[in-house]
Coordinates of C-alpha atoms in Angstrom, one line a residue:
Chain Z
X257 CA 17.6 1.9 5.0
X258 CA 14.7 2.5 2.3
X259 CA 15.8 4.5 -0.5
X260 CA 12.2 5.7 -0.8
X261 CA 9.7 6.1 1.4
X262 CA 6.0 6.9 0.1
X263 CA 3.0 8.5 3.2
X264 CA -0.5 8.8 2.9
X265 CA -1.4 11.3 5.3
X266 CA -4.6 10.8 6.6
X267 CA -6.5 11.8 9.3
X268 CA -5.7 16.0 9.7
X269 CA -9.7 16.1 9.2
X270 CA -10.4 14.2 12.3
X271 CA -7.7 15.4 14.1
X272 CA -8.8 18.8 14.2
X273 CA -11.9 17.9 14.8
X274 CA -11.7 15.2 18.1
X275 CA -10.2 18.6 19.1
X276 CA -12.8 21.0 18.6
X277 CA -10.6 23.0 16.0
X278 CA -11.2 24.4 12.6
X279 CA -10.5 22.1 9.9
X280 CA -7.6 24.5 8.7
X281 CA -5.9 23.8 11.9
X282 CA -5.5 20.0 11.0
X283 CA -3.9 20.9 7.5
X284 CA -1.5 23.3 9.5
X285 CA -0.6 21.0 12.2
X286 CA -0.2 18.4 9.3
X287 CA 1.6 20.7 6.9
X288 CA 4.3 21.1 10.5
X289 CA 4.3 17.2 10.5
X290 CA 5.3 16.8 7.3
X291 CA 8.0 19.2 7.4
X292 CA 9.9 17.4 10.2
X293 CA 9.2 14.2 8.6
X294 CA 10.9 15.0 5.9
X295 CA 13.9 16.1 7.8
X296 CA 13.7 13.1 9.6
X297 CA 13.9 11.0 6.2
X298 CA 16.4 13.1 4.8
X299 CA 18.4 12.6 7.9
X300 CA 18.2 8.9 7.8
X301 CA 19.4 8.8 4.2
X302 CA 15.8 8.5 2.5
X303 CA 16.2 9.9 -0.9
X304 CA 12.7 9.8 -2.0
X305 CA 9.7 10.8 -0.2
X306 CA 6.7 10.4 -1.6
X307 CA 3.3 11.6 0.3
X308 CA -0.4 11.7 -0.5
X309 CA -2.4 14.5 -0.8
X310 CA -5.4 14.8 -2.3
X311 CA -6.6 11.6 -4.7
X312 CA -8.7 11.6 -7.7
X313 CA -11.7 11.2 -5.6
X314 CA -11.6 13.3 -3.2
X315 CA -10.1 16.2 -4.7
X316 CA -12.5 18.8 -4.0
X317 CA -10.9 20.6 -1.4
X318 CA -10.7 23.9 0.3
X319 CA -8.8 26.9 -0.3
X320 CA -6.6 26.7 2.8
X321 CA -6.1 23.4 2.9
X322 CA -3.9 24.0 -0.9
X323 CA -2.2 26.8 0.1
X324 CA -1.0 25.8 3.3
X325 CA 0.6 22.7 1.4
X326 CA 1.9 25.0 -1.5
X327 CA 3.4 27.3 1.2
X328 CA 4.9 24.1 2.5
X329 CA 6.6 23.2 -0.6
X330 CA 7.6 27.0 -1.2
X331 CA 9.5 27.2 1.2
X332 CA 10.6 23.4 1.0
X333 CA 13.2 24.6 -2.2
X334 CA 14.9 26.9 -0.1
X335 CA 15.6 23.8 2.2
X336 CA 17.5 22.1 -1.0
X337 CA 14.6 19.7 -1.3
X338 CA 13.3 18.8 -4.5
X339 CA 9.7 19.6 -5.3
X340 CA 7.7 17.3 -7.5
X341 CA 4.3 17.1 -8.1
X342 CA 2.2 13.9 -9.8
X343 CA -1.3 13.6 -10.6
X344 CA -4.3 14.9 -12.9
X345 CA -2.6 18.9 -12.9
X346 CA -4.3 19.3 -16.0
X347 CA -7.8 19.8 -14.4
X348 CA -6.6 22.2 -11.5
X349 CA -7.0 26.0 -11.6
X350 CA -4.8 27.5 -13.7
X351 CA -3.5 29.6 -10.6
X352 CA -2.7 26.8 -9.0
X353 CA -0.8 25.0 -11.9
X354 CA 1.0 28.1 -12.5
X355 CA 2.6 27.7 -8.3
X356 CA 3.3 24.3 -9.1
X357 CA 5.1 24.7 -12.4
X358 CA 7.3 27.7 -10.8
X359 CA 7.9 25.3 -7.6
X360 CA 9.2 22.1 -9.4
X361 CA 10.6 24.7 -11.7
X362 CA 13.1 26.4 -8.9
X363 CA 13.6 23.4 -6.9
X364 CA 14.7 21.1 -9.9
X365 CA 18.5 21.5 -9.2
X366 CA 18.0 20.7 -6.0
X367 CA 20.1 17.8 -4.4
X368 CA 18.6 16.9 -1.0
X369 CA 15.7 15.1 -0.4
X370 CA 13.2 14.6 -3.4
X371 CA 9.3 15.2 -2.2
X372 CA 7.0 14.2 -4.4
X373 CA 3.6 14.7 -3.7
X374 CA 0.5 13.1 -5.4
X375 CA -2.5 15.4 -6.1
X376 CA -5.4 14.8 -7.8
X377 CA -3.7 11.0 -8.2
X378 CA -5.0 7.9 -7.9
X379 CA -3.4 4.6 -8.6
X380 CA -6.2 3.7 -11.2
X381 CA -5.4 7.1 -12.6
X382 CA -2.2 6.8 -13.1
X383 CA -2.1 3.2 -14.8
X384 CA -4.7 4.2 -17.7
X385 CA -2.3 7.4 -18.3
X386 CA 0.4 5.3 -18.9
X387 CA -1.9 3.0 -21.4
X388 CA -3.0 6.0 -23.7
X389 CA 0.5 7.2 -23.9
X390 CA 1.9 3.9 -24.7
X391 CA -1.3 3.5 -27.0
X392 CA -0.7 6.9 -28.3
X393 CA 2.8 6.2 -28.9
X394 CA 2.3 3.1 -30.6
X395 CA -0.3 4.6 -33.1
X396 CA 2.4 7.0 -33.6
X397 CA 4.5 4.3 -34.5
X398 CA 7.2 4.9 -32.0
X399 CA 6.8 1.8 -30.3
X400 CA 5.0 -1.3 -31.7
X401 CA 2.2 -3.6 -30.1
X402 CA 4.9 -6.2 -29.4
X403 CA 6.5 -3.8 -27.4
X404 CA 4.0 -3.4 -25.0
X405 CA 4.6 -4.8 -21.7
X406 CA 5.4 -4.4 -18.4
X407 CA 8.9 -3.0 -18.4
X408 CA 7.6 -0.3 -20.9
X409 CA 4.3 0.4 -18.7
X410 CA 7.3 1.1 -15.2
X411 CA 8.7 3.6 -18.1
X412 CA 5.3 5.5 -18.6
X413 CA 3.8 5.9 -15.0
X414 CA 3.9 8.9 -12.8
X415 CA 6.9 7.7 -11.4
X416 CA 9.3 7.3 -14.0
X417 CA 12.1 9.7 -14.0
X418 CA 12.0 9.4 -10.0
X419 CA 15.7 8.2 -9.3
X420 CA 13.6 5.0 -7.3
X421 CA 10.3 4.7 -8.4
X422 CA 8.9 2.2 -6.3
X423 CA 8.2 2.7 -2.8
X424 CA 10.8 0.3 0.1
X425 CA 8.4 1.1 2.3
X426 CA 4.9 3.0 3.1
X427 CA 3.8 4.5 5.9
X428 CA -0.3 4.8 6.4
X429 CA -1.6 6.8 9.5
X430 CA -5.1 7.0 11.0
X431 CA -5.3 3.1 11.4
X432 CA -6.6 2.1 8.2
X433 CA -5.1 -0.7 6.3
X434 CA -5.1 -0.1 2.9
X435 CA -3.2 2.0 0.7
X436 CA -6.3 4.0 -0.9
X437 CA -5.5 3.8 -4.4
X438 CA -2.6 5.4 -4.1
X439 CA 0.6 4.0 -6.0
X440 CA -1.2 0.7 -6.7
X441 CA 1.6 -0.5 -9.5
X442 CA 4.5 0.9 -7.5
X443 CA 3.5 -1.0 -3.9
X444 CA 3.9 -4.9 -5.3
X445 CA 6.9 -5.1 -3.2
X446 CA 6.8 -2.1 -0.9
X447 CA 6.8 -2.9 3.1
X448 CA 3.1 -1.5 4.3
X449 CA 3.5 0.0 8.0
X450 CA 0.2 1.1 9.7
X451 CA 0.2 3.5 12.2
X452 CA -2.7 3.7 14.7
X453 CA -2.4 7.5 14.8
X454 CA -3.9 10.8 12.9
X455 CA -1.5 11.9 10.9
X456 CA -0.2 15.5 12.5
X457 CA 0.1 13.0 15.7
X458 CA 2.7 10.6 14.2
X459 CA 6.4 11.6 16.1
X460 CA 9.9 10.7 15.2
X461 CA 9.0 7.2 17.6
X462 CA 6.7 6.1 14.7
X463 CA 8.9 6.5 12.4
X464 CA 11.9 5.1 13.9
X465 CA 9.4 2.1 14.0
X466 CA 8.5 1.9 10.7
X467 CA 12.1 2.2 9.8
X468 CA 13.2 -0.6 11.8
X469 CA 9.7 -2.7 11.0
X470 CA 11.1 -2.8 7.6
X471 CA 14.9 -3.5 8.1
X472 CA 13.3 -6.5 10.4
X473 CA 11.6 -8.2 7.6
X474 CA 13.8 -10.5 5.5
X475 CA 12.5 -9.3 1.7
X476 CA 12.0 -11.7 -1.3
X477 CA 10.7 -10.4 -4.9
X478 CA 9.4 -13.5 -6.5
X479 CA 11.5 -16.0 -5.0
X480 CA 14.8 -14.1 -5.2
X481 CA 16.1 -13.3 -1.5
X482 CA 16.7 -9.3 -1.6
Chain J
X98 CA 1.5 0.5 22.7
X99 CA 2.4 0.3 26.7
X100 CA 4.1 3.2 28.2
X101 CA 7.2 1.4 28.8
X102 CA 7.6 0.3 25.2
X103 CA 6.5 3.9 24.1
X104 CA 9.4 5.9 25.9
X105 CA 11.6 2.9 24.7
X106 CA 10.5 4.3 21.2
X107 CA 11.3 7.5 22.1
X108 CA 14.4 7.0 23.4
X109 CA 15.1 4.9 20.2
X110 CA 14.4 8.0 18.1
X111 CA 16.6 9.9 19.8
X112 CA 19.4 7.8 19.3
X113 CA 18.5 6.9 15.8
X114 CA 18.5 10.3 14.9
X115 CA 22.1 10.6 17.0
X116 CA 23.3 8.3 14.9
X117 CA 21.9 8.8 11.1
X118 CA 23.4 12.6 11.5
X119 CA 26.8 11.2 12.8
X120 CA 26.7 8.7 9.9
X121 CA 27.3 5.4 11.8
X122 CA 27.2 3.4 8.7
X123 CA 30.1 4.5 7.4
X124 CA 32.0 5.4 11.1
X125 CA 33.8 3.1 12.9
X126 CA 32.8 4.1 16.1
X127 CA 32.2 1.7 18.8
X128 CA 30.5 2.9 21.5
X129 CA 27.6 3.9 18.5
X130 CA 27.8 0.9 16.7
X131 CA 26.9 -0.9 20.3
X132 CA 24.4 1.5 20.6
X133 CA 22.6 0.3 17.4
X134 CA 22.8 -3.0 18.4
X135 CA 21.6 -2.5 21.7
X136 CA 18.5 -0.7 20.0
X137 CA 17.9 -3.5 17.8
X138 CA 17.7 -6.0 20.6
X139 CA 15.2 -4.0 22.8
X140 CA 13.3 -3.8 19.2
X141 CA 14.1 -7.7 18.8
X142 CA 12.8 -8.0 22.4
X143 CA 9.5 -6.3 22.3
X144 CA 8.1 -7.8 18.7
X145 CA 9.3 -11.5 20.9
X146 CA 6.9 -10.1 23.3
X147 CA 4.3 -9.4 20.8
X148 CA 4.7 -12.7 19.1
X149 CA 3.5 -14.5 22.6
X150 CA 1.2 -11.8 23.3
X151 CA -0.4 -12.8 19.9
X152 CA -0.1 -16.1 20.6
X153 CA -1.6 -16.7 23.8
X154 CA -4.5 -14.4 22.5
X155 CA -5.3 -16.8 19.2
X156 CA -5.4 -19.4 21.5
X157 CA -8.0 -18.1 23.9
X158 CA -10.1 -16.8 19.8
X159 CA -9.6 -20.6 18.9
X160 CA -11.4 -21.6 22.4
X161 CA -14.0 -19.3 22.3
X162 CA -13.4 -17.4 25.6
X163 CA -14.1 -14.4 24.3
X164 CA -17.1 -13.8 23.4
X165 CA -17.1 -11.1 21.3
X166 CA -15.4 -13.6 18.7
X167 CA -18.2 -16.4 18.7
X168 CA -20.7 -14.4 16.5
X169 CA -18.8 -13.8 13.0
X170 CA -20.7 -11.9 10.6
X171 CA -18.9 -12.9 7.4
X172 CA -21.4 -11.6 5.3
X173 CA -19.4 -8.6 5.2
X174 CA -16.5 -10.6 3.7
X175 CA -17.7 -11.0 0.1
X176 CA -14.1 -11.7 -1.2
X177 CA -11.3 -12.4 0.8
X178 CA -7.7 -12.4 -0.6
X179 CA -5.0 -14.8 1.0
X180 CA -1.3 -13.8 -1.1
X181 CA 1.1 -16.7 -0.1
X182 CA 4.9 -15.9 -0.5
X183 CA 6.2 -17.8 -3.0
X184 CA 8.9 -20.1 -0.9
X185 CA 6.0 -20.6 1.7
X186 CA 3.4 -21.3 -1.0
X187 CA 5.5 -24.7 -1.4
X188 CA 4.4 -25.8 1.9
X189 CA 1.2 -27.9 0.3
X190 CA 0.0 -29.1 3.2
X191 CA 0.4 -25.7 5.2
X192 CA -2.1 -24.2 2.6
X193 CA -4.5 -27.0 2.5
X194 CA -4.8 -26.7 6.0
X195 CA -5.3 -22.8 5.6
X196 CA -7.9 -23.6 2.9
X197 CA -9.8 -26.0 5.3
X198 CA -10.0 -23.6 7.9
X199 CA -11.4 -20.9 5.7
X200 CA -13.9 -23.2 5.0
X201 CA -14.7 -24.1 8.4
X202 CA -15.4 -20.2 9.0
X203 CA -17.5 -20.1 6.2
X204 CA -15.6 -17.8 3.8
X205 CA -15.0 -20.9 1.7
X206 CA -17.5 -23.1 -0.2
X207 CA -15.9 -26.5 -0.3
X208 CA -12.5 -27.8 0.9
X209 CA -12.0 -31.1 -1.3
X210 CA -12.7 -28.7 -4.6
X211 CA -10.6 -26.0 -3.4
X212 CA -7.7 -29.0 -2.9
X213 CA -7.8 -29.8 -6.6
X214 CA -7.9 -27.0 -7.6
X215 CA -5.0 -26.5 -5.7
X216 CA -3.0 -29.3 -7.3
X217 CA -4.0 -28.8 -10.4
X218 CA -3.0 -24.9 -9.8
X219 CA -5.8 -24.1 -12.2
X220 CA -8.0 -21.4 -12.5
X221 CA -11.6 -22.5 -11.2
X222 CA -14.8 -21.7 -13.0
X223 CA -17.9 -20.7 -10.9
X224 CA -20.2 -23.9 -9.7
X225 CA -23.5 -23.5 -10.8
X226 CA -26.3 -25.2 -8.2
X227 CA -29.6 -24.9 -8.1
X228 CA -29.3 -23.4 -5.0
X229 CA -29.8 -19.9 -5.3
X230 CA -29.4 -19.2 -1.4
X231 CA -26.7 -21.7 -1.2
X232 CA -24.7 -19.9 -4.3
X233 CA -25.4 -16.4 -2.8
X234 CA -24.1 -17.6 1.3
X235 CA -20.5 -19.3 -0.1
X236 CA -17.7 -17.9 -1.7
X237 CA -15.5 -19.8 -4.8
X238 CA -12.6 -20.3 -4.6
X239 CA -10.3 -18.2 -7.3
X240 CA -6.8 -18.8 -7.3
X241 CA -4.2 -16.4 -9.2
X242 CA -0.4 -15.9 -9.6
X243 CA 1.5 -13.2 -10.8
X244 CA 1.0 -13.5 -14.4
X245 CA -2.2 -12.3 -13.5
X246 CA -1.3 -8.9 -12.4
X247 CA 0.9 -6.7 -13.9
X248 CA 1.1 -8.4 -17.2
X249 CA -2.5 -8.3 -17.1
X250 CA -2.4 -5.0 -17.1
X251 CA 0.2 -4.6 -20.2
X252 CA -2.3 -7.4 -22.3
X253 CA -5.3 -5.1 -21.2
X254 CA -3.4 -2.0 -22.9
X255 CA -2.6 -3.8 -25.8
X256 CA -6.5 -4.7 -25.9
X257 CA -7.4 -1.2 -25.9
X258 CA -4.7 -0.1 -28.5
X259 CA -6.6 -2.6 -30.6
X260 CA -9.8 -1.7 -29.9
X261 CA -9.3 2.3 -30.1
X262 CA -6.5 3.1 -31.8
X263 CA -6.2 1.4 -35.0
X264 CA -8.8 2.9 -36.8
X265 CA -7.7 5.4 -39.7
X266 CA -9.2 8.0 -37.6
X267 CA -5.6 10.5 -36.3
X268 CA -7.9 11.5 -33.6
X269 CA -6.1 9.9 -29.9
X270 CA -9.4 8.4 -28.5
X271 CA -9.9 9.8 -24.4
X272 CA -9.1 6.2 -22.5
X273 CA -11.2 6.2 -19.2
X274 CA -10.8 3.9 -16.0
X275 CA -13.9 2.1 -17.0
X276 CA -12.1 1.7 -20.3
X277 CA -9.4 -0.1 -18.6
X278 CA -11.4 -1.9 -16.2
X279 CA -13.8 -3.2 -18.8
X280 CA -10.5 -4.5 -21.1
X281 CA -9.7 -6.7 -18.0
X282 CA -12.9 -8.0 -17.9
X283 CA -13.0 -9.1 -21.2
X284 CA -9.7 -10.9 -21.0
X285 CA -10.6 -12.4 -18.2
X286 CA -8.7 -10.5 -15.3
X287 CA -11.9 -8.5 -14.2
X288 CA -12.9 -10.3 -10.9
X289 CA -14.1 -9.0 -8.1
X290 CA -12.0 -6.2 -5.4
X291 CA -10.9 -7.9 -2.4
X292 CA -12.5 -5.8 0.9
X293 CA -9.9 -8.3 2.9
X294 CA -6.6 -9.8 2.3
X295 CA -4.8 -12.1 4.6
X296 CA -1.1 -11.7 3.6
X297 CA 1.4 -14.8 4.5
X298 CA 5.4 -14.2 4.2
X299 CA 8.1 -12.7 5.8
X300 CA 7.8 -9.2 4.3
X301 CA 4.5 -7.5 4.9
X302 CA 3.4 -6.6 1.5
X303 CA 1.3 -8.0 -1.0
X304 CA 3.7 -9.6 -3.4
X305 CA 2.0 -8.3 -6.9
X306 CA -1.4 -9.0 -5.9
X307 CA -3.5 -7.7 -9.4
X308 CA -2.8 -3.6 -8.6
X309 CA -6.4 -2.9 -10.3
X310 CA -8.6 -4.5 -7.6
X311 CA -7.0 -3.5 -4.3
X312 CA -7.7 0.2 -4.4
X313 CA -9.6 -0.3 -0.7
X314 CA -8.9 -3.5 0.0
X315 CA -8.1 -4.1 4.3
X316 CA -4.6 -5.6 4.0
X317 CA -3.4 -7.8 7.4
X318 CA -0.3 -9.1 7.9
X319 CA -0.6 -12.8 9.3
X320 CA 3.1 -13.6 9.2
X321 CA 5.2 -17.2 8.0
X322 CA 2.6 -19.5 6.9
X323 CA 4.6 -22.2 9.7
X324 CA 3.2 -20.0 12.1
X325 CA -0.7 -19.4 11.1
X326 CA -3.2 -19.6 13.9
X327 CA -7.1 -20.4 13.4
X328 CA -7.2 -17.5 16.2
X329 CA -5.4 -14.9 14.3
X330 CA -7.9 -15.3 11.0
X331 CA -11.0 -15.1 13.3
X332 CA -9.2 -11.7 14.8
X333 CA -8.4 -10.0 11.7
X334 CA -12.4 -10.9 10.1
X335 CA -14.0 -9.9 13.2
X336 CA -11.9 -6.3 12.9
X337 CA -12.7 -6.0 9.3
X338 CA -16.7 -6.8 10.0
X339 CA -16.4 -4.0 12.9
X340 CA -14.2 -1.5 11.2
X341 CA -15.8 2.1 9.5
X342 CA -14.0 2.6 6.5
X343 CA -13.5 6.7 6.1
X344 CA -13.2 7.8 2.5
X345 CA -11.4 11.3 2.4
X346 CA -14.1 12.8 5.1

């Protein structure tokens, strides 16, 4: 079974639309998606669950659309799950930073499932963050310029700290096949499952699926049989 | 999906779910442990199914009975990606044949180069002709390993601490993407993003392909290289050429 499990929700937009609903509608049929997918996950002994919400370039987004996934999360850490939250914070409003602080902060000791969600993130983002810290770090002298390399970039991403950083498996909705900049140093190795569905369609059958897609595939990292 | 298959998938969930809350890894139950492999075999069953499906359909793409795949409009390819699994990478002749019919479709310039090149397992520099149009309607060949990714990334930070951060100035300079993106380029990792990569191997991911250039770059599983079919690359162009790409709308 994947230890972690990362979702790019896409298509809540179009879903409400094809249906002649408010856009607000998609993000709360959505928001109910993700909450039984992370039961799901939890239930099938996921550990990590990592989902994609809003990306570096396409941040600007509407009032309900955040607070229906804040909400979400709120009352996610009375559900023991573990709220965590990566991406650009730094440039949201400083209302919204201040949920997202108290969320991760009251959910931290919790021991179920971990949720991370990206916001404001983008793959591209998140690699030149880890190259000014590690630049920083090395003009601080904590590190030297030999240092630098791959194993010390893994330590200075989003993900570090996350109990298994890189995805087993990702799960795209809407049809699309690619991964949007989203996680591009974590995926190397990751499993990529498409689903031909908008996101607040996808059911407990897709992911069943996806699960078994990747328990299917025999899996190799550079030549050494996993 | 057909209906069938589709309350077969249902039904799977259920007893998925059945069994992940009752913990069947670690429970010696039998009746539930036939269970999963019962559900494994109707999964094993319907992607056997698929296999033939896809199969049979390649062959009637390779034939040209249907129509809709005689007129490919490549010119929406401007770079395609093909990432090779390692242990399948080793079947030469599998890839030279690959190679050849990439160039038959037109998405590659010259075979007997891209061979060399091949054998040589260098890195190819771009042919200059005196044909403009010519230069402009074909694609080079560019072929990359895994050095080329990640640790391209790590030599491109170590480029920028050089180039930023070792003046006496204390001030932390404010790195941008374009920062980054030009630092490949100069050390020679800036090519082109893929808009299509053809993926062969066992597992359906894209083995360390360089993370910088696939941010929206149309990934298809082909499966084993053993099994590649001239039918199946035709199907996966003609979807990328008729595909709208949505960004965040």
């Amino acid at each position: 079974m994947p230890k972690h499990v990362a979702v790019i929700m896409d298509g809540n937009r179009r879903w409400a639309k094809n249906r002649g609903l408010p856009v607000k509608q998609g993000h709360k049929a959505g928001g109910q998606v993700l909450k039984q997918l992370a039961t799901y996950f939890k239930n099938y002994g996921v550990k990590v669950l990592t989902v994609f919400a809003f990306s570096t370039e396409n941040w600007f987004r509407p009032k309900e659309e955040v607070d229906s996934l804040m909400k979400l999360f709120e009352e996610g850490t009375e559900n023991d799950v573990r709220i965590s939250i990566m991406g650009n914070i730094s440039s949201l409003p400083k209302s919204l930073r201040n949920r997202i602080y108290s969320v991760q902060k009251r959910s931290e000791a919790n021991k179920g499932l971990h949720l991370v969600t990206a916001l404001n993130y983008s793959g591209r983002y998140d690699i030149t963050e880890a190259t000014k810290k590690i630049a920083g770090k090395v003009k601080d002298g904590i590190f030297q310029v030999k240092d630098i390399d791959e194993a010390l970039f893994e330590q200075h991403l989003a993900t570090h700290g996350i109990e298994f950083p890189n995805p087993d498996l990702l799960i795209r909705t809407s049809g699309e096949l690619r991964v949007s900049n989203f996680m591009l140093w974590q995926l190397a190795y990751t499993e990529l499952f498409f689903v031909d569905k908008l996101f607040p369609d996808i059911d407990e059958a897709d992911i069943v699926e996806a699960l078994t897609a990747f328990q299917r595939r025999q899996r190799r990292y550079g030549g050494h049989k996993y | 999906m057909p209906s069938v298959l589709k309350s077969n998938n249902v039904l799977l969930g259920s007893s998925w779910h059945a069994l992940a809350i009752l913990g069947l890894s670690r429970s010696g139950d039998l009746g539930l442990r036939l269970l999963w492999h019962i559900m494994h075999l109707i999964v094993s069953i319907w992607y056997f199914v698929l296999g033939l499906t896809n199969t049979l359909e390649s062959f009637f793409i390779s034939s040209g009975l249907f129509k809709r795949y005689r007129c490919l409009d490549i010119s929406k390819v401007q770079y395609l990606a093909v990432v090779i699994d390692s242990e399948e990478a080793r079947e030469t002749l599998k890839v030279l044949e690959l190679l050849r019919w990439l160039a038959a479709i037109g998405v590659l310039k010259k075979s007997k180069e891209a061979l060399t090149l091949w054998l040589k397992s260098e890195r190819m520099s771009k042919e200059t002709t005196g044909d403009q149009l010519f230069e402009q309607k074909y694609m080079s060949l560019e072929v990359i390993s895994f050095s080329d990714s990640k640790h391209a990334v790590a030599k491109a930070a170590n480029f920028l601490f050089k180039k930023h951060y070792l003046s006496a100035n204390t001030e932390k300079p404010k790195l941008t993407e374009p920062d980054m993106a030009d630092a490949l380029e100069a050390l020679g990792y800036g090519a082109l993003e893929p808009d299509l990569m053809l993926i062969y191997g066992p597992a359906r991911c894209h083995l360390g392909f360089p993370a910088w250039r696939i941010r929206y770059t149309e990934m298809v599983h082909m499966g084993p290289l053993k099994s590649m079919k001239f039918g199946a690359i035709i199907k996966a162009i003609h979807r990328f050429t008729t595909v709208h790409q949505n960004y965040g709308t």
